[in-house]
Coordinates of C-alpha atoms and ligand atoms in Angstrom, one line a residue:
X625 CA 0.0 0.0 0.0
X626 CA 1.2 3.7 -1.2
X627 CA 2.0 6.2 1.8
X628 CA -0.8 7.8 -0.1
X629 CA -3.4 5.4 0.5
X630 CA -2.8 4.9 3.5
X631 CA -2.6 8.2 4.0
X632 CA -6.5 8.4 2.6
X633 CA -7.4 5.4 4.6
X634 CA -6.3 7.8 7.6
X635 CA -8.4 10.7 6.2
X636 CA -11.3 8.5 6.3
X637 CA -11.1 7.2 9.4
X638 CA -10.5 10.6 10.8
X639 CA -13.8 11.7 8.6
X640 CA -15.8 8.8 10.3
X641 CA -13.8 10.1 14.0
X642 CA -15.3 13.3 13.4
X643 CA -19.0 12.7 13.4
X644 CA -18.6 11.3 16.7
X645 CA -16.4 14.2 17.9
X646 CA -15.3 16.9 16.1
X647 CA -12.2 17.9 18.5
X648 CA -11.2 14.5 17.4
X649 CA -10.4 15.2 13.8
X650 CA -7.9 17.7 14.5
X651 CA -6.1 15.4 16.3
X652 CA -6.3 12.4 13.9
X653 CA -5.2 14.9 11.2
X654 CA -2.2 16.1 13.5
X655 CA -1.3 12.6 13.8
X656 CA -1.4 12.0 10.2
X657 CA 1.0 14.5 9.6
X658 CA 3.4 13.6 12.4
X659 CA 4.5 10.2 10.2
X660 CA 3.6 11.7 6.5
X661 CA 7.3 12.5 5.3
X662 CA 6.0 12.8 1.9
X663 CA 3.5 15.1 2.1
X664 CA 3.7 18.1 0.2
X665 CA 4.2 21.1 2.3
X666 CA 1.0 22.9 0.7
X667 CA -1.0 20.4 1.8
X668 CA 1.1 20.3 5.6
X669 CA 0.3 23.6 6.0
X670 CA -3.7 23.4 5.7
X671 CA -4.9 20.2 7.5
X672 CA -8.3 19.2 7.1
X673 CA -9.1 20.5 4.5
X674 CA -12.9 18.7 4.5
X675 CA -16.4 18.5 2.4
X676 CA -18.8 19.9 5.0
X677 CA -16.5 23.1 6.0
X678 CA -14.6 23.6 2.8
X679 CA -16.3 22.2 -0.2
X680 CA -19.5 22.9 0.2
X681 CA -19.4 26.4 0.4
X682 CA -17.7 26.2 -3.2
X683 CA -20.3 24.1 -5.0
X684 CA -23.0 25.9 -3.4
X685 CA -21.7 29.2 -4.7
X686 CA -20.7 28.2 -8.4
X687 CA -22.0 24.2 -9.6
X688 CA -25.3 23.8 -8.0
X689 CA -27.0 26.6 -10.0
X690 CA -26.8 23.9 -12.7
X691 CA -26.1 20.9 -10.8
X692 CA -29.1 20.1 -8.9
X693 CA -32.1 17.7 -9.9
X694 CA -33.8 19.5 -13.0
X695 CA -31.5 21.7 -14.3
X696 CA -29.1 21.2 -17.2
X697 CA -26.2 19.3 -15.7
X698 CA -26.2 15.5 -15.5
X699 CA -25.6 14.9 -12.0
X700 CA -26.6 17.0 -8.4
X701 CA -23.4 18.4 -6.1
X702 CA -25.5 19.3 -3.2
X703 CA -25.3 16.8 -0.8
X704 CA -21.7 14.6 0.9
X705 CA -23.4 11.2 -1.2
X706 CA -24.3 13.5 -4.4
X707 CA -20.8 14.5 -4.7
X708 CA -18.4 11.5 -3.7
X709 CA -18.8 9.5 -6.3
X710 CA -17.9 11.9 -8.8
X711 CA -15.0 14.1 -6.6
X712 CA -12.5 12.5 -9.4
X713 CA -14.5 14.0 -12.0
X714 CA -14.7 17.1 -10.1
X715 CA -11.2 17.2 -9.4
X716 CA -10.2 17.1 -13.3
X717 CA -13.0 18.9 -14.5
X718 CA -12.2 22.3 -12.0
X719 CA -8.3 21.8 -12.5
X720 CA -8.7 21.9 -16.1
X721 CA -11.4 24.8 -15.8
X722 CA -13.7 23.0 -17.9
X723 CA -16.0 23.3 -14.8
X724 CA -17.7 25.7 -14.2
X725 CA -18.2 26.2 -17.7
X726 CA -16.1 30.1 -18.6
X727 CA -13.6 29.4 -21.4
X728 CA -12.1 33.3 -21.8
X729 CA -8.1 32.9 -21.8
X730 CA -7.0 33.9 -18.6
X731 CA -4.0 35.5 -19.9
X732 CA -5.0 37.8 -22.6
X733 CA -7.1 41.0 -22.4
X734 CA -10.2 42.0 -19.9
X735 CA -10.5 39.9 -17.1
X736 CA -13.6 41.6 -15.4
X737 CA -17.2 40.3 -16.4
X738 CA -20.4 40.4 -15.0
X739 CA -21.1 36.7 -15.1
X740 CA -17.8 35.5 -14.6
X741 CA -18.2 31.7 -14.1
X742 CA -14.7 31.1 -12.6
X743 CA -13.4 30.0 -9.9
X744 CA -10.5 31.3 -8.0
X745 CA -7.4 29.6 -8.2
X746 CA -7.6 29.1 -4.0
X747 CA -11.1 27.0 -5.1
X748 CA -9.3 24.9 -7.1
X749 CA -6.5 24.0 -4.8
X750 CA -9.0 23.3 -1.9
X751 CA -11.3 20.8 -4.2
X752 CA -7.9 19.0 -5.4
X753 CA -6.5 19.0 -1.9
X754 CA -9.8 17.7 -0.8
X755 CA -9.7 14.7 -3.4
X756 CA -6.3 13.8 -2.9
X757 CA -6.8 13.7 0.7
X758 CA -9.6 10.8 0.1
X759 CA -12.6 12.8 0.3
X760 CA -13.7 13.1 3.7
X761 CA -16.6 14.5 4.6
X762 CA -15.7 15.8 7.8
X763 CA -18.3 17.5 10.8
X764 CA -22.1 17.7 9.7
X765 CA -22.3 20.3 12.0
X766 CA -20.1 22.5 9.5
X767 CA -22.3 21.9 6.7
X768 CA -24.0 25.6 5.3
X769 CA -27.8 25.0 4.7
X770 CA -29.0 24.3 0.9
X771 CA -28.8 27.0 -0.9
X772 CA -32.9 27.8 -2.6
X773 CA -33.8 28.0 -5.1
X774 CA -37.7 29.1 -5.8
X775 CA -38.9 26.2 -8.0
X776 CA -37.2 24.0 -11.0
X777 CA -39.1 26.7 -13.2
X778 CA -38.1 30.1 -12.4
X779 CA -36.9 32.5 -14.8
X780 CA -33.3 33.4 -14.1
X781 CA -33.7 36.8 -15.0
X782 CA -36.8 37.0 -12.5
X783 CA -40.4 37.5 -13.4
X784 CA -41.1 38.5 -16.8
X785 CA -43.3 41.3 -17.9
X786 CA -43.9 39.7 -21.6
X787 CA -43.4 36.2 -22.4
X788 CA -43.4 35.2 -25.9
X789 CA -44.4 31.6 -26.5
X790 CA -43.8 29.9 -29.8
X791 CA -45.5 27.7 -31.4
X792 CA -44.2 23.4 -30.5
X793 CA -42.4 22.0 -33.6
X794 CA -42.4 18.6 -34.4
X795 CA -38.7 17.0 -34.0
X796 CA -39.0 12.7 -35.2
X797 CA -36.7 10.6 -33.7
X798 CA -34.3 10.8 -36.4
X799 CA -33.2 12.4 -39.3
X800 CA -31.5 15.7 -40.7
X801 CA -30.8 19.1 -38.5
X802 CA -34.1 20.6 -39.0
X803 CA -33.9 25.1 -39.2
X804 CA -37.9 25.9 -39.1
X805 CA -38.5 29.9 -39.0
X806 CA -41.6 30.2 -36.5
X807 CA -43.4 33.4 -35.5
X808 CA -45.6 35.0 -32.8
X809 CA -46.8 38.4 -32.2
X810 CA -45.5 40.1 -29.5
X811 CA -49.0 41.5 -28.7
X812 CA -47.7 45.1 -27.7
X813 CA -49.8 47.7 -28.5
X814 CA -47.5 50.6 -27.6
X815 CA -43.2 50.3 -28.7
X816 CA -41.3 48.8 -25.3
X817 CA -37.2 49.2 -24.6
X818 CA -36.2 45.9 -23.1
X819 CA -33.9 45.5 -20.3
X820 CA -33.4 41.6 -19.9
X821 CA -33.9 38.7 -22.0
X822 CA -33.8 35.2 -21.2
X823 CA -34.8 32.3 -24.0
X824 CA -34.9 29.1 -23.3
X825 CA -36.9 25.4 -24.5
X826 CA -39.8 25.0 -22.9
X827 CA -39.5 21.6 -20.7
X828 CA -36.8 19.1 -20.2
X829 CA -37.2 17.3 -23.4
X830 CA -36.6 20.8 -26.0
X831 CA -34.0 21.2 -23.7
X832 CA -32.8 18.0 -25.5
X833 CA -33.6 18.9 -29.1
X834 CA -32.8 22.7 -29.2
X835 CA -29.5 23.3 -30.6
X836 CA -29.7 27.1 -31.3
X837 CA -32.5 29.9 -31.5
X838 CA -32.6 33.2 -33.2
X839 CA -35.0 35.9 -32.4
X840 CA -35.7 38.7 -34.5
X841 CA -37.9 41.5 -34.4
X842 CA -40.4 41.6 -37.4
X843 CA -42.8 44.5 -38.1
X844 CA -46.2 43.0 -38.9
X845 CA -46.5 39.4 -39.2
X846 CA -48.8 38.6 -36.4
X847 CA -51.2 37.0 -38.9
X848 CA -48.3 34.1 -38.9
X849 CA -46.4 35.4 -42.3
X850 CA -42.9 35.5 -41.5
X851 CA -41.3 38.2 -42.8
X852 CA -37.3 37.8 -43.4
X853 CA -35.7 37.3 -40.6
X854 CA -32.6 38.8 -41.9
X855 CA -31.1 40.8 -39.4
X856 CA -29.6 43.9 -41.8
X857 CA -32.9 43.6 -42.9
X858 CA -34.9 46.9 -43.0
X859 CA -37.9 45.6 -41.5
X860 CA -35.8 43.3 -38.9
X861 CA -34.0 43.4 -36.1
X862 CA -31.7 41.0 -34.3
X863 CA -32.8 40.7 -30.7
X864 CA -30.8 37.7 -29.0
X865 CA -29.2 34.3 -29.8
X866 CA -30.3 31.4 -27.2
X867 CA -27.9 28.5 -27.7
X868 CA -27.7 25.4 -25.5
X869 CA -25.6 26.6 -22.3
X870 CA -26.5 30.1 -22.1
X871 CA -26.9 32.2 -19.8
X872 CA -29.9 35.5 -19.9
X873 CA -28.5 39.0 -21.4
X874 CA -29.0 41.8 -18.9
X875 CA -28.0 44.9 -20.5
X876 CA -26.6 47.6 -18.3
X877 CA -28.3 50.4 -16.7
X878 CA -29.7 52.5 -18.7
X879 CA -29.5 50.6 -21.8
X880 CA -31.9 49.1 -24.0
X881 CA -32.9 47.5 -27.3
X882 CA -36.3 48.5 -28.7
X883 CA -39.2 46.3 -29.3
X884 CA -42.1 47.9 -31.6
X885 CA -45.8 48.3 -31.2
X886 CA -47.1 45.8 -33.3
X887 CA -44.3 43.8 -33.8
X888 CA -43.8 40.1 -33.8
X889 CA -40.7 38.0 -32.9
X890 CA -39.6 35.3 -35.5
X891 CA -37.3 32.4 -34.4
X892 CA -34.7 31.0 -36.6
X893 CA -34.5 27.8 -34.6
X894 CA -31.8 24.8 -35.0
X895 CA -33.2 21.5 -34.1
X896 CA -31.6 18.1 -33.9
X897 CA -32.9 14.9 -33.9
X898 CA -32.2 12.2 -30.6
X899 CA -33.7 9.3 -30.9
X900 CA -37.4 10.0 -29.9
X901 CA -40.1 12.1 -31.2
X902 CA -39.8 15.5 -29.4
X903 CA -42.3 18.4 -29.8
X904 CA -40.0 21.6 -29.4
X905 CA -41.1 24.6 -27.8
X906 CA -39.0 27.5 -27.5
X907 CA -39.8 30.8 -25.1
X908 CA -38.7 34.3 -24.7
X909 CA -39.0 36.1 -21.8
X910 CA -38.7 39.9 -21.5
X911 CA -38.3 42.6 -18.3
X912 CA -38.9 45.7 -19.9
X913 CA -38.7 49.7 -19.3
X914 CA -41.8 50.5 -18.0
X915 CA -44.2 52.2 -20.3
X916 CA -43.3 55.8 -22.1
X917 CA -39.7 55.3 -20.8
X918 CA -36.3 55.4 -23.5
X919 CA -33.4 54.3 -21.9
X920 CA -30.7 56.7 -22.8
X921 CA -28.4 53.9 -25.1
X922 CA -29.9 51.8 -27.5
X923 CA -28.0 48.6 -27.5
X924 CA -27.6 46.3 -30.7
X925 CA -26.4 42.9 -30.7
X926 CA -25.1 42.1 -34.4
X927 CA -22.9 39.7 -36.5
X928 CA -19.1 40.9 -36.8
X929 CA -15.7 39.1 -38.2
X930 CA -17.3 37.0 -40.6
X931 CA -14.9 35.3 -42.4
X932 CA -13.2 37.2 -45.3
X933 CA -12.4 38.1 -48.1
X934 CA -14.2 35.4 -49.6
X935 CA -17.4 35.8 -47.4
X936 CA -18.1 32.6 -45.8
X937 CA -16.1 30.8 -48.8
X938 CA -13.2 31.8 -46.5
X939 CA -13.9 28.6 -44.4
X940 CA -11.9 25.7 -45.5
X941 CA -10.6 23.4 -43.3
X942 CA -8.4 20.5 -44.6
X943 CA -9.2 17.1 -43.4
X944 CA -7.0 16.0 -40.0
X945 CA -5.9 19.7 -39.8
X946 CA -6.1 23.2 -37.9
X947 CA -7.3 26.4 -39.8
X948 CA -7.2 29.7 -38.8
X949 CA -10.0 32.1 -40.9
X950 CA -9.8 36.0 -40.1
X951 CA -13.3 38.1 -40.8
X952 CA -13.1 42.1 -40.0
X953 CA -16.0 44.5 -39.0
X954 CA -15.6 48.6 -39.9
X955 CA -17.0 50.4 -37.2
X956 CA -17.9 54.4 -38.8
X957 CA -19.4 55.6 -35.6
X958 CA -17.7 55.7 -31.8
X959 CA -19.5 53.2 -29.5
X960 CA -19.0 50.5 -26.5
X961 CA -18.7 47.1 -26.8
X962 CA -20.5 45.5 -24.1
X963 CA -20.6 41.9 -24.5
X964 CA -18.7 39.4 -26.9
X965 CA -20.1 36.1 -27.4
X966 CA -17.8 33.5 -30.0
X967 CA -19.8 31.5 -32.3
X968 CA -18.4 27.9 -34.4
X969 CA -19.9 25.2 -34.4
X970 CA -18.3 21.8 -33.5
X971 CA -14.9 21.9 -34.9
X972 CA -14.4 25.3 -33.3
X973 CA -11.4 25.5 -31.2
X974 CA -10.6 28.9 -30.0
X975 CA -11.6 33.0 -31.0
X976 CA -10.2 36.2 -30.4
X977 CA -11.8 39.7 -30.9
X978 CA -9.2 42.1 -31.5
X979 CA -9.5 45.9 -32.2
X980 CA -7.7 47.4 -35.2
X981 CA -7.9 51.2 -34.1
X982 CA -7.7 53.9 -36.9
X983 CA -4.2 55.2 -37.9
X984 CA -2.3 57.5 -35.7
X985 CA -0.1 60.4 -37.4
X986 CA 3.0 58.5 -37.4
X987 CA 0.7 56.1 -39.2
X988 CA 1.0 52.9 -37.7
X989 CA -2.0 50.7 -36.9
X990 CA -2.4 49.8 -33.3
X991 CA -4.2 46.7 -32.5
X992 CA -5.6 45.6 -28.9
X993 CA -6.5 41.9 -28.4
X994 CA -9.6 42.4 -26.5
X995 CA -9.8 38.7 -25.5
X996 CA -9.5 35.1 -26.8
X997 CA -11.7 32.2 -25.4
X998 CA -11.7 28.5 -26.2
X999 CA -14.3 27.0 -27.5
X1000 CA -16.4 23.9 -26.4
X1001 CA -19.5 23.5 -28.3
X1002 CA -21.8 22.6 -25.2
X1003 CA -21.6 26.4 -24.4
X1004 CA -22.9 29.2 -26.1
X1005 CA -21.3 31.8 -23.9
X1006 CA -21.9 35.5 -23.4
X1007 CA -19.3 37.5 -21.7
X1008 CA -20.8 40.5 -20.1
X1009 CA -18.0 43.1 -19.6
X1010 CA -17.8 45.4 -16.5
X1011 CA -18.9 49.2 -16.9
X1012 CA -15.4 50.3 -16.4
X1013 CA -13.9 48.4 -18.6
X1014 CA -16.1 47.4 -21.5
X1015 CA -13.8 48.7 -24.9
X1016 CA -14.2 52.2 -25.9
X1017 CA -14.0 52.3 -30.0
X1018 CA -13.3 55.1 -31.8
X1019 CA -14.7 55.7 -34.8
X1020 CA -13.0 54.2 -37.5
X1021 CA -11.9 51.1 -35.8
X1022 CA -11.9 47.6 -37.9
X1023 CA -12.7 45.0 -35.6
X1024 CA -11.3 42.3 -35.9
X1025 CA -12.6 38.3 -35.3
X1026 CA -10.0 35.2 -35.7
X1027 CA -11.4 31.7 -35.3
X1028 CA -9.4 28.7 -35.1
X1029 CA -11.0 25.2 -36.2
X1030 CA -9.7 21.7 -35.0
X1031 CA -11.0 19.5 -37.7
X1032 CA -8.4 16.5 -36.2
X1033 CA -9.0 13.6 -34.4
X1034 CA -7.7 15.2 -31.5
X1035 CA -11.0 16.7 -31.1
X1036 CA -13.1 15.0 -29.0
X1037 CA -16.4 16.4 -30.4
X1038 CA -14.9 16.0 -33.9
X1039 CA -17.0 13.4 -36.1
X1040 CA -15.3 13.5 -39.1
X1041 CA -11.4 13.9 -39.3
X1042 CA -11.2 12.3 -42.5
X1043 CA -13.2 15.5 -44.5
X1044 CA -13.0 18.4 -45.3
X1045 CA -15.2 21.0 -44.1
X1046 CA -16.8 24.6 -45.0
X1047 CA -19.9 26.9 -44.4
X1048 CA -22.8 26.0 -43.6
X1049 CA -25.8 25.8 -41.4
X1050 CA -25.3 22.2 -40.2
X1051 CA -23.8 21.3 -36.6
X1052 CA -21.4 19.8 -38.8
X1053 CA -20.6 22.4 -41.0
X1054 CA -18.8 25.4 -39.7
X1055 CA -19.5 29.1 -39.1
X1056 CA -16.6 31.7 -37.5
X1057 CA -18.1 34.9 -36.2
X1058 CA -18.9 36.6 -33.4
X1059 CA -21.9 38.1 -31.6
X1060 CA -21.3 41.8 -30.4
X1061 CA -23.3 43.7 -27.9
X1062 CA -22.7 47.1 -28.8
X1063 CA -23.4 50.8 -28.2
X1064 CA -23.5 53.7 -30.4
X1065 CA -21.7 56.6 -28.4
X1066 CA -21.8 60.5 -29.7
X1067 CA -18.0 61.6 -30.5
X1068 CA -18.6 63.8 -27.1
X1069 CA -19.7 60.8 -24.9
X1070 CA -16.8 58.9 -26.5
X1071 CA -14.0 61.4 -25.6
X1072 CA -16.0 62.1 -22.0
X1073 CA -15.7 58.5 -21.3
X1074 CA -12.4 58.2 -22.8
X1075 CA -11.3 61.0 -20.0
X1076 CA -12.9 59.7 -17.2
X1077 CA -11.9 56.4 -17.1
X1078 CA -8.3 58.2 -17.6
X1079 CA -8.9 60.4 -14.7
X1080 CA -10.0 57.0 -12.4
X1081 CA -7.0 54.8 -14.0
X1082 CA -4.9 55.7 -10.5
X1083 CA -8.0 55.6 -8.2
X1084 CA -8.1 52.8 -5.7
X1085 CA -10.7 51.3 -7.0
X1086 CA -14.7 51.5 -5.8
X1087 CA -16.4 49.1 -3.3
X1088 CA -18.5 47.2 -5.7
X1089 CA -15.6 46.6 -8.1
X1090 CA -13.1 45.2 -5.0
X1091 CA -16.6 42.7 -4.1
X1092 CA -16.6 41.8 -7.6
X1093 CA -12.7 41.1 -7.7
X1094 CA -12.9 39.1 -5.5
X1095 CA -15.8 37.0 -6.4
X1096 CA -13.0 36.5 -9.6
Ligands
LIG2052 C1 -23.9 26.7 -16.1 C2 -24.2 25.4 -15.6 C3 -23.1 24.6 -14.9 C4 -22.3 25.1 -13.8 C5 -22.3 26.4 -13.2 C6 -21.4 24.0 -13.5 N1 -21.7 22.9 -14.3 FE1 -20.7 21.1 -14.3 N2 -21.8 20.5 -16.0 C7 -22.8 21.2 -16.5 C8 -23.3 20.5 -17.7 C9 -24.5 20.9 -18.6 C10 -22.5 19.3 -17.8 C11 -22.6 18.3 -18.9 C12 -22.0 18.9 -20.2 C13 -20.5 19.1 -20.2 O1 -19.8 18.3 -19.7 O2 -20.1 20.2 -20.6 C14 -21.5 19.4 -16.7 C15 -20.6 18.4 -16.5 C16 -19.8 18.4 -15.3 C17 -18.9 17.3 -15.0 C18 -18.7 16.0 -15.8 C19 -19.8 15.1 -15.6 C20 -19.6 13.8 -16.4 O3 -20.6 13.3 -16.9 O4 -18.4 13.3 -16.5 C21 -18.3 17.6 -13.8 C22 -17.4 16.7 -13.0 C23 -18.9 18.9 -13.4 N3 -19.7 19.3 -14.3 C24 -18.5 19.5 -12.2 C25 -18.9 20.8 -11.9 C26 -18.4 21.6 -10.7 C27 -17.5 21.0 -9.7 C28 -19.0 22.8 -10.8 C29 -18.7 24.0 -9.9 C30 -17.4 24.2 -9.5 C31 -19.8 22.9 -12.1 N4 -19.7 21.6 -12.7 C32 -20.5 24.0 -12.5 C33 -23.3 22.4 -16.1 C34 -22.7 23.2 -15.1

């Protein structure tokens, strides 16, 4: 037997010691350590590390959101006998920070979101230090109380004010990707600015089915004749993008996107087949302004960096190889961008938004990588940017989208590393853009901005942002 099972063995015993007594643990662990040469000295100096005290508090905070019965994850983390089993898993999933899911590079460009997903690096060593020292699940008596959550059904963005339901489609059991356009009115009889959004499948089993939804604003249509849902349309509007994973858009204060009297919403959906009939049902829900109100920015959420020159021709990716596509976005007016969310499909490896800013007098282009984030095709991501440091762009700016595709056999999600691949609508085919919540600003609010974040560069910085640093 391995000092380190033993060593585990010891852990557990000293687990089972401390139901009885809890000033017995300390001194089993004590003992422990007295003979446990090889023990690393991290590990030395923070004995006891245990699931009711320690872990708990970390999977109540940032898994069980998801990972409790009825939500989306496969398994609950909210009791000792939920998580055991799986602390492996859990150890491996965390140190790789696959889990929770947040796949922005953490070591290029903004690090400050509103929904960051991450966990701190002090998390991580506490879960790993916890599995390797056998799982124990130390006093009941520390355990926090379950965290509550109102029902499985709640809206995360809180109670709507509109909710648009579309019509079920029929999904059978097998066959093709299936991309039906389906409309409903909105049913507003006076225009609306929205403030959150939250799509999602209605029930567990869309949940299954629903690969990706579109909404878009059309004028008319309520009589059930779609009008294109093109989004540079003239008579449409891109609203949001629900994908499988995401989270709701909460734009910031005093920030909205318009939704007209009249108007209906048509859904580009993406449906895939699993091996039983599925009706799919797809919902939108909306907190709005109220009545008469117009926020003071108008936010739009539009396609940039698709691929070029060659328009989406610009995607080819070998067989058994790595390809790197580059699209580019010119931006006439000043404005903020205020979330970034990558979109491929399953070949997609990594993106990074970069700003290209207008030339300077000595002439030379400057370019800021904004971020990069890997890509994992279970998650549809949104990053959210802070107030303070969501990119300024002046006018004139190219910005700037580069996608990387694995189509090897190295990825795992990969079915196909013997063909080639392009555009296309499919799962299977590919796509290389990115979805940009944006802002126009006036060149006056630009430079105003521009100077106050300058004059707060050297400012310790507020309450709020030290909370949310260190929720980081
Ligand atoms: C936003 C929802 C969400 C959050 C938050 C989240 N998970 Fe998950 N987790 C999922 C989903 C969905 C899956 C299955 C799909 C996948 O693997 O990406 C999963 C898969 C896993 C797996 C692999 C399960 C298997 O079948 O092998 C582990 C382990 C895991 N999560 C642990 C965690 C831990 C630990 C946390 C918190 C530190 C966490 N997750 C936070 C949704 C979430």
């Amino acid at each position: 037997m391995s000092t380190r099972q033993i060593l585990r063995r010891q852990f557990r015993a000293a687990s089972i010691a401390s139901r009885v007594s809890a000033g017995s643990m300390a001194s089993a662990v004590a003992g422990v350590l007295l003979f446990a040469a090889p023990l690393s000295a991290q590990t030395a100096a923070q004995p006891g590390v245990t699931f009711t005290k320690d872990v708990a508090p970390i999977l109540q905070r940032s898994c069980v959101t998801c990972h409790r019965p009825g939500q989306s994850a496969p398994m609950s983390l909210r009791t000792y006998e939920d998580v055991r089993p799986w602390a492996r898993s859990i150890k491996t999933r965390v140190s790789a920070r696959e889990m929770p899911p947040w796949h922005i590079d953490r070591n290029v460009g903004i690090q400050e979101f509103k929904n960051n997903l991450a966990l701190p690096d002090a998390d991580i060593a506490t879960i790993a230090r916890w599995v390797d020292a056998g799982a124990p699940r130390g006093n009941p008596a520390d355990m926090p109380p379950q965290r509550e959550f109102s029902s499985g059904d709640e809206w995360a963005i809180g109670k709507p004010d509109l909710v648009v339901r579309f019509p079920a489609y029929h999904v059978p059991a097998a066959g093709p990707d299936l991309f039906p356009t389906i409309v409903a009115p909105t049913g507003l009889t006076e225009d609306r600015y929205i403030k959150a959004i939250e799509t999602r499948p209605v029930g567990i089993n869309s949940r299954r089915v629903v690969h990706h939804a579109i909404t878009t604003m059309v004028s008319g249509g309520g009589d059930g004749a779609p009008l294109s849902p093109d989004a540079d349309g003239a008579n449409a509007q891109f609203i949001v993008e629900y994908a499988s994973g995401k989270a709701p858009e909460v734009y910031p204060e005093n920030s909205g996107v318009l939704l007209k009297a009249g108007s209906s919403l048509s859904l580009g959906n993406h449906l895939h087949s699993v091996g039983e009939e599925i009706d799919a049902q797809v919902e939108v829900g909306f907190q709005l302004y109220p009545k008469g109100v117009t926020p003071k920015y108008i936010r739009y959420s539009t396609h940039h960096g698709d691929p070029t020159p060659n328009a989406n021709d610009s995607l080819d990716i070998p067989a058994g190889s790595v390809a790197r596509v580059d699209g580019y976005t010119l931006h006439t007016k000043p404005g903020k961008i205020i979330a970034w969310q990558p979109h491929m499909h399953i070949r997609g490896k990594y993106q990074c938004l970069e700003l290209i800013y207008p030339g300077n007098p000595s002439n030379v282009m400057k370019r800021e990588t904004i971020n990069c984030a890997n890509w994992d095709y279970n998650w549809h991501s949104v990053y959210n940017y802070q107030d303070h440091v969501a990119p300024l762009v002046p006018a004139g700016t190219v910005i700037h989208i580069v996608s990387w595709h694995d189509n090897t056999a190295a990825n795992r999600n990969n079915p196909d590393p013997q063909n080639w691949v392009g555009y296309g609508d499919r799962t299977i085919d590919e796509m290389g853009f990115s979805w940009i919540g944006w802002i126009d600003l006036t060149p006056e609010e630009y430079e105003k901005e521009m100077a106050d974040r300058a004059a707060n560069r050297n400012k310790p910085p507020t309450a709020t942002q030290q909370q949310q640093q260190q929720q980081q």
